[in-house]
Coordinates of C-alpha atoms in Angstrom, one line a residue:
M1191 CA 0.0 -0.2 -0.1
L1192 CA 3.0 2.3 0.8
E1193 CA 3.5 4.5 -2.1
P1194 CA 7.2 6.1 -3.0
A1195 CA 5.5 9.8 -2.2
Y1196 CA 5.1 8.4 1.2
Q1197 CA 7.4 7.8 3.9
A1198 CA 4.4 6.2 6.4
D1199 CA 0.8 5.3 5.7
V1200 CA -0.4 6.4 9.2
V1201 CA 1.4 9.1 11.4
V1202 CA 0.3 8.6 15.1
V1203 CA 0.8 12.0 16.9
G1204 CA 1.3 11.1 20.6
A1205 CA 2.3 8.1 22.6
G1206 CA -0.3 7.5 25.3
V1207 CA -2.2 4.7 25.5
A1208 CA -4.7 5.7 22.9
G1209 CA -2.0 6.3 20.5
L1210 CA -0.1 3.1 21.0
S1211 CA -3.2 0.8 21.0
A1212 CA -4.2 2.6 17.5
A1213 CA -0.8 1.9 16.5
H1214 CA -0.8 -1.5 17.3
R1215 CA -4.0 -2.3 15.5
L1216 CA -2.9 -0.5 12.5
T1217 CA 0.8 -2.3 12.2
S1218 CA -1.5 -5.6 13.1
A1219 CA -3.4 -4.8 9.8
G1220 CA -0.3 -4.2 7.8
V1221 CA -0.4 -0.6 7.4
T1222 CA 3.3 0.9 8.2
T1223 CA 2.7 3.1 11.3
V1224 CA 5.1 6.3 12.9
V1225 CA 4.3 7.4 16.2
L1226 CA 5.6 10.8 17.3
E1227 CA 6.0 11.6 20.9
A1228 CA 7.1 14.8 22.3
A1229 CA 8.5 13.8 25.6
P1230 CA 11.2 11.5 26.3
Y1231 CA 8.9 9.0 27.4
V1232 CA 5.8 6.9 26.4
G1233 CA 2.6 7.2 28.5
G1234 CA 1.7 10.7 28.8
R1235 CA -0.4 11.3 32.1
M1236 CA -0.1 7.4 32.7
S1237 CA 3.7 8.1 34.1
T1238 CA 5.3 6.8 37.0
E1239 CA 8.2 8.2 39.0
K1240 CA 11.0 6.0 40.5
V1241 CA 12.0 7.7 43.8
D1242 CA 14.7 5.6 45.9
G1243 CA 12.9 2.4 44.5
F1244 CA 9.5 3.5 44.9
R1245 CA 7.5 3.5 42.1
L1246 CA 5.4 6.5 42.4
D1247 CA 2.2 7.1 39.8
R1248 CA 1.6 11.1 38.8
I1249 CA -2.2 10.3 38.9
G1250 CA -2.9 7.1 39.7
Q1251 CA -6.5 6.0 38.1
L1252 CA -7.8 3.0 39.5
L1253 CA -8.4 0.4 36.7
S1254 CA -11.5 -2.2 36.7
T1255 CA -11.1 -5.7 35.6
A1256 CA -14.7 -5.1 34.2
Y1257 CA -12.9 -3.0 31.4
P1258 CA -13.2 -4.8 28.1
E1259 CA -10.8 -3.1 26.1
L1260 CA -7.8 -4.4 29.0
D1261 CA -8.6 -7.5 27.7
L1262 CA -9.4 -6.9 23.7
S1263 CA -6.5 -4.7 23.0
P1264 CA -3.3 -6.1 21.7
G1265 CA -0.2 -5.9 23.4
L1266 CA -1.4 -6.2 27.0
D1267 CA -1.2 -10.1 27.1
A1268 CA 1.5 -9.4 30.2
L1269 CA -0.5 -7.1 32.1
V1270 CA -0.9 -7.9 35.7
L1271 CA -3.7 -6.6 37.6
R1272 CA -3.5 -6.1 41.5
P1273 CA -6.9 -5.5 43.3
F1274 CA -7.8 -3.8 46.2
A1275 CA -8.6 -7.3 48.1
P1276 CA -11.1 -7.6 49.4
G1277 CA -12.3 -4.3 48.3
V1278 CA -13.4 -1.1 49.8
L1279 CA -13.1 0.5 53.2
L1280 CA -15.0 3.5 54.3
H1281 CA -14.1 5.9 57.0
S1282 CA -17.1 7.4 58.7
D1283 CA -17.4 8.8 62.3
G1284 CA -14.1 7.4 63.3
R1285 CA -14.9 4.1 62.5
H1286 CA -14.1 1.8 59.5
H1287 CA -16.5 0.1 57.8
R1288 CA -16.0 -2.6 55.0
A1289 CA -17.4 -3.0 52.0
G1290 CA -16.4 -5.2 48.9
A1291 CA -15.8 -9.2 48.3
P1292 CA -14.6 -11.2 51.1
A1293 CA -10.9 -11.7 51.5
G1294 CA -10.0 -14.8 49.3
G1295 CA -13.3 -15.5 47.9
G1296 CA -12.7 -15.6 44.5
S1297 CA -15.4 -13.3 43.5
A1298 CA -15.3 -10.5 40.6
R1299 CA -18.0 -8.8 41.9
S1300 CA -17.2 -5.5 44.1
A1301 CA -20.4 -5.2 46.1
L1302 CA -21.2 -5.1 49.7
H1303 CA -20.0 -7.5 52.0
A1304 CA -22.5 -7.0 54.2
V1305 CA -25.3 -7.4 51.6
R1306 CA -26.8 -10.8 51.9
A1307 CA -28.9 -10.2 48.2
L1308 CA -25.6 -10.5 46.6
A1309 CA -24.3 -13.8 48.3
S1310 CA -26.4 -15.6 45.8
A1311 CA -25.7 -13.7 42.6
P1312 CA -24.0 -15.1 39.2
R1313 CA -20.0 -13.9 39.6
P1314 CA -19.1 -12.9 36.7
T1315 CA -15.8 -14.4 35.5
V1316 CA -12.5 -12.3 35.6
P1317 CA -11.5 -11.8 32.1
P1318 CA -8.2 -14.5 31.0
R1319 CA -5.8 -11.8 30.6
V1320 CA -6.3 -10.4 34.3
R1321 CA -3.7 -12.2 36.3
A1322 CA -5.2 -10.9 39.7
R1323 CA -2.7 -12.6 42.0
A1324 CA -3.6 -13.4 45.5
L1325 CA -2.6 -11.2 48.5
R1326 CA -2.5 -11.4 52.1
P1327 CA -5.9 -11.7 53.8
A1328 CA -6.9 -8.8 55.7
P1329 CA -6.8 -8.7 59.3
P1330 CA -10.4 -8.1 61.3
V1331 CA -11.8 -4.7 60.6
R1332 CA -14.0 -3.2 63.6
A1333 CA -17.3 -2.7 61.6
R1334 CA -20.6 -1.0 63.1
T1335 CA -23.9 -2.4 62.1
G1336 CA -25.8 0.0 60.1
A1337 CA -23.2 2.4 59.3
P1338 CA -22.7 4.2 57.3
L1339 CA -24.9 2.4 55.0
G1340 CA -27.7 2.7 56.5
S1341 CA -30.0 0.1 58.5
A1342 CA -30.1 -3.9 57.4
V1343 CA -33.1 -2.6 55.0
D1344 CA -31.2 0.0 53.5
Q1345 CA -28.5 -2.2 52.8
A1346 CA -31.1 -4.8 51.1
R1347 CA -31.8 -2.2 49.1
L1348 CA -28.1 -1.4 47.7
G1349 CA -27.7 -4.7 46.9
P1350 CA -30.0 -5.6 44.4
A1351 CA -29.3 -2.2 43.1
L1352 CA -25.6 -3.2 42.3
A1353 CA -26.7 -6.8 41.2
R1354 CA -28.6 -4.8 38.7
I1355 CA -26.8 -2.3 37.4
A1356 CA -23.8 -5.3 36.7
T1357 CA -26.0 -6.9 33.9
T1358 CA -27.5 -3.9 32.6
P1359 CA -27.0 -3.4 28.9
V1360 CA -24.8 -0.6 28.1
Q1361 CA -26.8 0.7 25.3
R1362 CA -29.6 0.8 27.8
I1363 CA -27.5 2.9 30.1
L1364 CA -26.6 5.5 27.4
S1365 CA -30.5 5.8 26.6
R1366 CA -31.5 7.0 30.1
P1367 CA -32.1 10.8 30.8
E1368 CA -29.0 12.3 31.3
L1369 CA -28.6 14.5 34.7
P1370 CA -25.7 15.5 36.8
A1371 CA -24.4 12.2 38.7
A1372 CA -25.2 14.0 42.2
Q1373 CA -28.9 14.9 41.1
A1374 CA -29.7 11.5 39.5
L1375 CA -28.3 9.5 42.7
A1376 CA -30.8 11.5 45.0
A1377 CA -33.4 10.3 42.5
R1378 CA -32.7 6.9 42.5
G1379 CA -34.9 6.0 45.8
L1380 CA -32.1 4.8 48.0
P1381 CA -31.9 6.6 51.4
S1382 CA -29.6 9.6 51.8
R1383 CA -27.3 7.5 54.1
T1384 CA -26.5 5.1 51.9
V1385 CA -25.8 7.5 49.0
D1386 CA -23.7 10.1 50.9
G1387 CA -21.7 7.5 52.9
F1388 CA -21.0 5.0 50.1
L1389 CA -22.2 6.0 46.6
R1390 CA -20.9 9.7 46.8
P1391 CA -17.2 8.9 47.8
L1392 CA -17.1 5.8 45.7
L1393 CA -18.0 7.6 42.8
A1394 CA -15.8 10.5 43.3
A1395 CA -13.0 8.4 43.2
L1396 CA -13.9 6.7 40.2
L1397 CA -14.7 9.8 38.5
C1398 CA -11.8 12.2 39.8
D1399 CA -15.0 14.3 40.5
P1400 CA -15.5 15.2 44.0
D1401 CA -18.9 17.4 43.2
L1402 CA -20.3 14.5 40.9
T1403 CA -20.7 17.3 37.9
T1404 CA -20.3 14.3 35.8
S1405 CA -22.9 13.2 33.3
S1406 CA -25.2 10.6 35.3
R1407 CA -24.5 8.2 32.3
C1408 CA -21.0 8.2 32.9
A1409 CA -21.5 7.8 36.3
D1410 CA -23.8 4.6 35.7
L1411 CA -21.0 3.2 33.5
A1412 CA -18.5 3.8 36.0
L1413 CA -20.9 1.8 38.8
R1414 CA -21.5 -0.6 36.3
A1415 CA -17.8 -1.9 36.3
F1416 CA -17.8 -1.3 40.0
A1417 CA -20.6 -3.8 40.4
S1418 CA -19.1 -6.4 38.1
G1419 CA -15.4 -6.2 38.4
R1420 CA -12.5 -5.8 41.0
L1421 CA -11.0 -2.2 41.3
C1422 CA -7.1 -2.8 40.8
L1423 CA -4.1 -1.5 39.9
P1424 CA -1.3 -2.3 37.0
E1425 CA 1.5 -4.1 38.6
G1426 CA 4.9 -2.4 38.7
G1427 CA 3.0 1.4 38.3
A1428 CA 0.9 3.2 35.5
E1429 CA 3.7 3.4 33.0
V1430 CA 3.4 -0.5 32.8
L1431 CA 0.2 -0.4 30.2
P1432 CA 2.0 2.3 27.6
E1433 CA 5.3 0.3 27.7
L1434 CA 4.0 -2.9 27.1
L1435 CA 2.1 -1.7 24.3
A1436 CA 5.4 0.3 23.0
A1437 CA 7.6 -3.2 23.2
S1438 CA 5.1 -5.0 21.3
L1439 CA 5.4 -2.4 18.3
P1440 CA 7.6 -3.2 15.4
P1441 CA 11.2 -1.8 16.3
G1442 CA 11.5 1.7 14.9
T1443 CA 7.8 2.6 15.5
V1444 CA 8.0 4.7 18.3
H1445 CA 10.0 8.0 18.3
T1446 CA 10.4 9.9 21.6
G1447 CA 11.4 13.4 21.7
V1448 CA 9.9 14.7 18.3
R1449 CA 7.4 17.8 18.7
V1450 CA 4.9 18.0 16.0
T1451 CA 3.7 21.4 14.9
S1452 CA 1.1 21.4 12.4
V1453 CA -0.5 18.7 10.6
S1454 CA -2.6 17.9 7.5
T1455 CA -4.1 14.8 5.7
T1456 CA -1.0 13.8 3.6
R1457 CA 1.9 15.4 6.0
V1458 CA 3.1 16.1 9.6
T1459 CA 5.4 19.0 10.2
T1460 CA 7.9 18.7 13.5
A1461 CA 10.4 21.0 15.0
G1462 CA 13.8 19.4 14.3
H1463 CA 13.0 16.7 12.2
G1464 CA 11.3 17.9 9.1
E1465 CA 8.2 16.9 7.3
I1466 CA 6.9 13.2 7.2
R1467 CA 4.4 12.8 4.1
C1468 CA 1.8 9.9 5.1
R1469 CA -1.5 9.1 3.8
A1470 CA -3.6 9.7 7.1
V1471 CA -2.8 11.5 10.3
L1472 CA -4.4 10.1 13.8
V1473 CA -3.8 12.8 16.6
A1474 CA -3.6 10.9 19.8
T1475 CA -2.6 13.7 22.5
D1476 CA -4.7 15.0 25.2
A1477 CA -7.7 17.5 24.7
R1478 CA -5.4 20.8 24.8
A1479 CA -2.6 19.7 22.5
A1480 CA -5.2 18.0 20.1
A1481 CA -6.7 21.3 19.7
K1482 CA -3.7 23.4 18.9
L1483 CA -3.0 20.7 15.9
L1484 CA -6.8 20.6 15.3
P1485 CA -8.3 24.2 15.4
G1486 CA -12.2 23.8 15.9
L1487 CA -11.6 20.9 18.3
R1488 CA -13.4 21.5 21.6
V1489 CA -11.2 21.4 25.0
P1490 CA -13.4 20.3 27.7
D1491 CA -12.9 21.1 31.3
F1492 CA -10.5 19.1 33.3
H1493 CA -10.7 17.6 37.0
P1494 CA -7.4 18.5 38.9
V1495 CA -6.0 15.7 40.5
T1496 CA -3.1 15.5 43.2
V1497 CA -1.4 12.5 44.6
V1498 CA 0.8 12.4 47.6
H1499 CA 3.4 9.4 48.5
H1500 CA 4.3 8.7 52.0
T1501 CA 6.6 6.0 53.3
T1502 CA 6.8 5.0 56.9
S1503 CA 8.5 2.4 59.4
E1504 CA 5.1 1.8 61.1
P1505 CA 2.6 1.2 58.6
P1506 CA -1.3 1.5 59.1
Q1507 CA -2.8 -1.5 60.2
T1508 CA -5.2 -1.9 57.1
S1509 CA -4.6 -4.3 54.4
A1510 CA -5.2 -4.0 50.5
F1511 CA -8.1 -2.1 50.8
L1512 CA -8.9 1.4 48.8
L1513 CA -9.7 3.7 51.9
L1514 CA -12.5 6.2 51.0
D1515 CA -13.6 9.0 53.5
A1516 CA -17.1 8.9 53.5
D1517 CA -17.4 12.0 56.2
R1518 CA -15.5 14.2 53.8
G1519 CA -13.6 15.5 56.6
G1520 CA -10.3 16.7 55.2
P1521 CA -8.7 17.0 51.6
V1522 CA -7.9 13.1 50.8
A1523 CA -10.7 11.4 48.8
H1524 CA -9.3 8.2 48.9
T1525 CA -5.8 6.6 50.0
A1526 CA -4.4 2.9 50.0
V1527 CA -1.2 1.4 51.4
V1528 CA -0.5 1.0 47.9
S1529 CA 2.8 -1.5 48.9
R1530 CA 0.3 -4.2 50.4
V1531 CA -1.9 -3.8 46.7
D1532 CA 1.3 -4.2 44.7
P1533 CA 4.8 -5.1 46.4
A1534 CA 6.5 -4.1 43.1
R1535 CA 6.0 -0.4 44.0
A1536 CA 8.3 -0.1 47.0
P1537 CA 11.6 -1.8 48.1
A1538 CA 11.3 -5.3 50.2
G1539 CA 10.7 -4.2 53.8
R1540 CA 9.2 -0.8 52.9
T1541 CA 5.7 0.7 53.1
L1542 CA 4.3 2.9 50.4
V1543 CA 0.8 5.1 51.1
S1544 CA -0.4 6.7 48.4
S1545 CA -3.1 9.3 49.0
T1546 CA -5.3 11.3 46.2
V1547 CA -6.6 14.8 46.7
L1548 CA -9.2 15.7 44.0
G1549 CA -9.8 19.3 42.9
V1550 CA -7.9 22.4 44.2
P1551 CA -5.3 21.2 46.8
P1552 CA -5.2 23.1 50.0
A1553 CA -2.2 25.5 49.9
E1554 CA 0.0 23.2 52.7
V1555 CA -1.3 20.3 51.0
D1556 CA 1.1 17.4 52.7
T1557 CA 0.3 19.0 55.8
A1558 CA -3.6 19.0 55.4
V1559 CA -2.8 15.2 53.8
R1560 CA -1.0 14.3 56.9
M1561 CA -3.6 15.5 59.2
H1562 CA -6.3 13.7 57.4
L1563 CA -4.4 10.6 57.1
S1564 CA -3.7 10.4 61.0
R1565 CA -7.8 10.4 61.5
L1566 CA -8.2 8.0 58.3
Y1567 CA -5.8 5.4 59.4
G1568 CA -5.9 6.4 63.3
T1569 CA -2.3 6.4 63.9
S1570 CA 0.3 9.4 63.7
T1571 CA 1.8 10.5 60.8
T1572 CA 4.5 13.0 62.0
R1573 CA 7.3 10.5 61.3
W1574 CA 6.0 9.7 58.1
E1575 CA 8.2 10.5 55.0
T1576 CA 7.1 12.4 52.0
L1577 CA 8.3 10.8 48.7
A1578 CA 6.7 13.1 46.2
V1579 CA 3.5 15.1 45.8
H1580 CA 2.5 15.5 42.2
H1581 CA -0.4 17.9 41.3
T1582 CA -1.7 17.6 37.9
A1583 CA -4.1 20.4 36.9
E1584 CA -5.6 19.2 33.6
A1585 CA -5.5 15.5 34.9
V1586 CA -8.9 13.9 33.9
P1587 CA -11.4 15.7 31.3
A1588 CA -14.7 16.4 32.6
M1589 CA -17.7 14.9 31.6
R1590 CA -20.6 17.1 32.6
P1591 CA -23.9 16.8 30.9
P1592 CA -25.1 16.7 27.9
H1593 CA -21.8 14.4 27.1
D1594 CA -21.0 12.6 23.9
L1595 CA -19.2 9.3 25.0
R1596 CA -18.9 8.6 21.3
K1597 CA -17.5 11.9 19.6
P1598 CA -16.1 11.4 16.3
V1599 CA -13.0 10.2 15.8
R1600 CA -13.0 10.9 12.0
L1601 CA -12.8 14.8 11.3
L1602 CA -12.5 14.0 7.6
A1603 CA -10.8 11.5 5.2
G1604 CA -7.1 11.3 6.3
L1605 CA -7.3 12.9 9.5
Y1606 CA -8.6 11.6 12.9
V1607 CA -8.2 12.1 16.3
C1608 CA -8.7 9.4 19.7
G1609 CA -8.2 10.0 23.8
D1610 CA -10.1 9.6 26.7
H1611 CA -11.5 13.2 25.5
R1612 CA -13.3 11.4 22.8
D1613 CA -14.9 8.8 25.2
T1614 CA -15.0 8.4 28.6
S1615 CA -12.4 10.0 30.8
T1616 CA -11.0 6.3 31.6
V1617 CA -8.2 4.3 30.5
Q1618 CA -11.0 2.4 29.2
G1619 CA -12.5 5.1 27.3
A1620 CA -8.9 5.9 25.9
L1621 CA -8.5 2.2 24.5
H1622 CA -12.0 2.4 23.1
S1623 CA -11.4 5.5 21.2
A1624 CA -8.2 4.0 19.9
H1625 CA -10.0 0.8 18.8
R1626 CA -12.4 3.2 16.8
A1627 CA -10.3 5.5 15.3
A1628 CA -7.9 2.4 14.2
A1629 CA -11.0 1.2 12.2
A1630 CA -11.8 4.2 10.9
V1631 CA -8.4 4.9 9.5
L1632 CA -8.5 1.4 8.0
A1633 CA -12.2 1.5 6.8
D1634 CA -10.7 4.3 4.5
L1635 CA -7.3 3.3 3.4
G1636 CA -9.3 0.0 2.4
A1637 CA -6.0 -2.0 2.0
A1638 CA -4.3 -5.1 3.1
G1639 CA -1.0 -3.4 3.9
S1640 CA 2.3 -2.9 3.2
M1641 CA 5.2 -5.1 4.1
H1642 CA 7.7 -2.3 3.3
R1643 CA 8.5 0.3 6.3
A1644 CA 10.4 3.3 6.2
D1645 CA 12.0 5.2 8.9
P1646 CA 11.4 8.8 8.9
V1647 CA 13.0 9.9 11.7
A1648 CA 15.9 7.6 11.9
T1649 CA 17.9 10.1 14.4
T1650 CA 15.0 10.0 17.1
P1651 CA 15.6 7.7 19.8
R1652 CA 12.8 5.0 20.3
A1653 CA 10.8 5.0 23.4
A1654 CA 11.5 2.7 26.2
A1655 CA 10.4 -0.7 26.3
A1656 CA 9.6 -2.1 29.2

């Protein structure tokens, strides 16, 4: 398919998970593809900093074993997901309240442990590529009956509600009336104690949206993934996903340190590496960078995220839980002893505690976070060592209603765009938009591909491989 006038069939701009996944689908179809990345590394916002043997995510988005694209995306066969086992721990009124599947019970459904209605519900199977390794069992957690989820009757209502949404077809969810998530929750008929004590902090963590201004359809999709899968982290850090994708591409496909200054349907102009002629261009950058290359593309609002990483020689007495603050008594939305979820993120014998602040952080963020963590974990944090404070102002594209979950990826023949800003603001959304964009490119090129490939940026270093 490659003609003499072209140096590549497709140029992908951006080496985040969307661009790399799309490149994988294109190269697998025989289409000569070049990926250009301005940064010196692949992954975009899914990056991991290394400090003294610790692996510290900059944003730390939560994944779910129910994300279909983690199983469908080529190149992720070696991905290992480490679940929060046994699930979610809620902090309310100075006590911890356990929610989630029982420790060691092989359920892939993350539903309320205290709800008997889920005990007989069908349990979906974890996708075959998801290798969620068994973790140490959780120590006993003090639980107070009826709190923070309400009475036994309230809990019995919540159980079937989660079970129903777990089996609701996606198209039915997308056809529902659209409201801000906070308003939709209030209209669900669930007790306010259950909504405020569980669903609000849970959705805030899943959507990175503390005020729940997100479209109710997107919130329902997040609840569906929670109810039918397990919350988890990629083993080794967030960067493992893009590095696996990059490593599985043909040698010479990915070029880092190449900044693209303009694009058209037949060429890409770079700063310092000249022009690259091609048959199609796929812009797979973040929303703001994409709008600079594609005038007229709307830039959404964003949710800022701050992640604070600590280490301590006196680890909190909680296991591999995701701890949510149902009281919203401080800046921390959720926290975890991450080294117990994924031991690969900390040196042997060391503890890593990672905490997420949603929205604009307080001025003295580390001090405020330490005070809040002291209450959440019930232990002193004065001797904890701060490893890093990562603030990302434009971490997650906002999905306020009306939100089109399937924004067009084909702008015109030869020019395409993908990323989490074209779908849902999740890893699943980024990968799914790449799937759609690659399909559109292949349909327009309409050829089986070429076995010959050129290296238009031969002097540029290739992306690091996992």
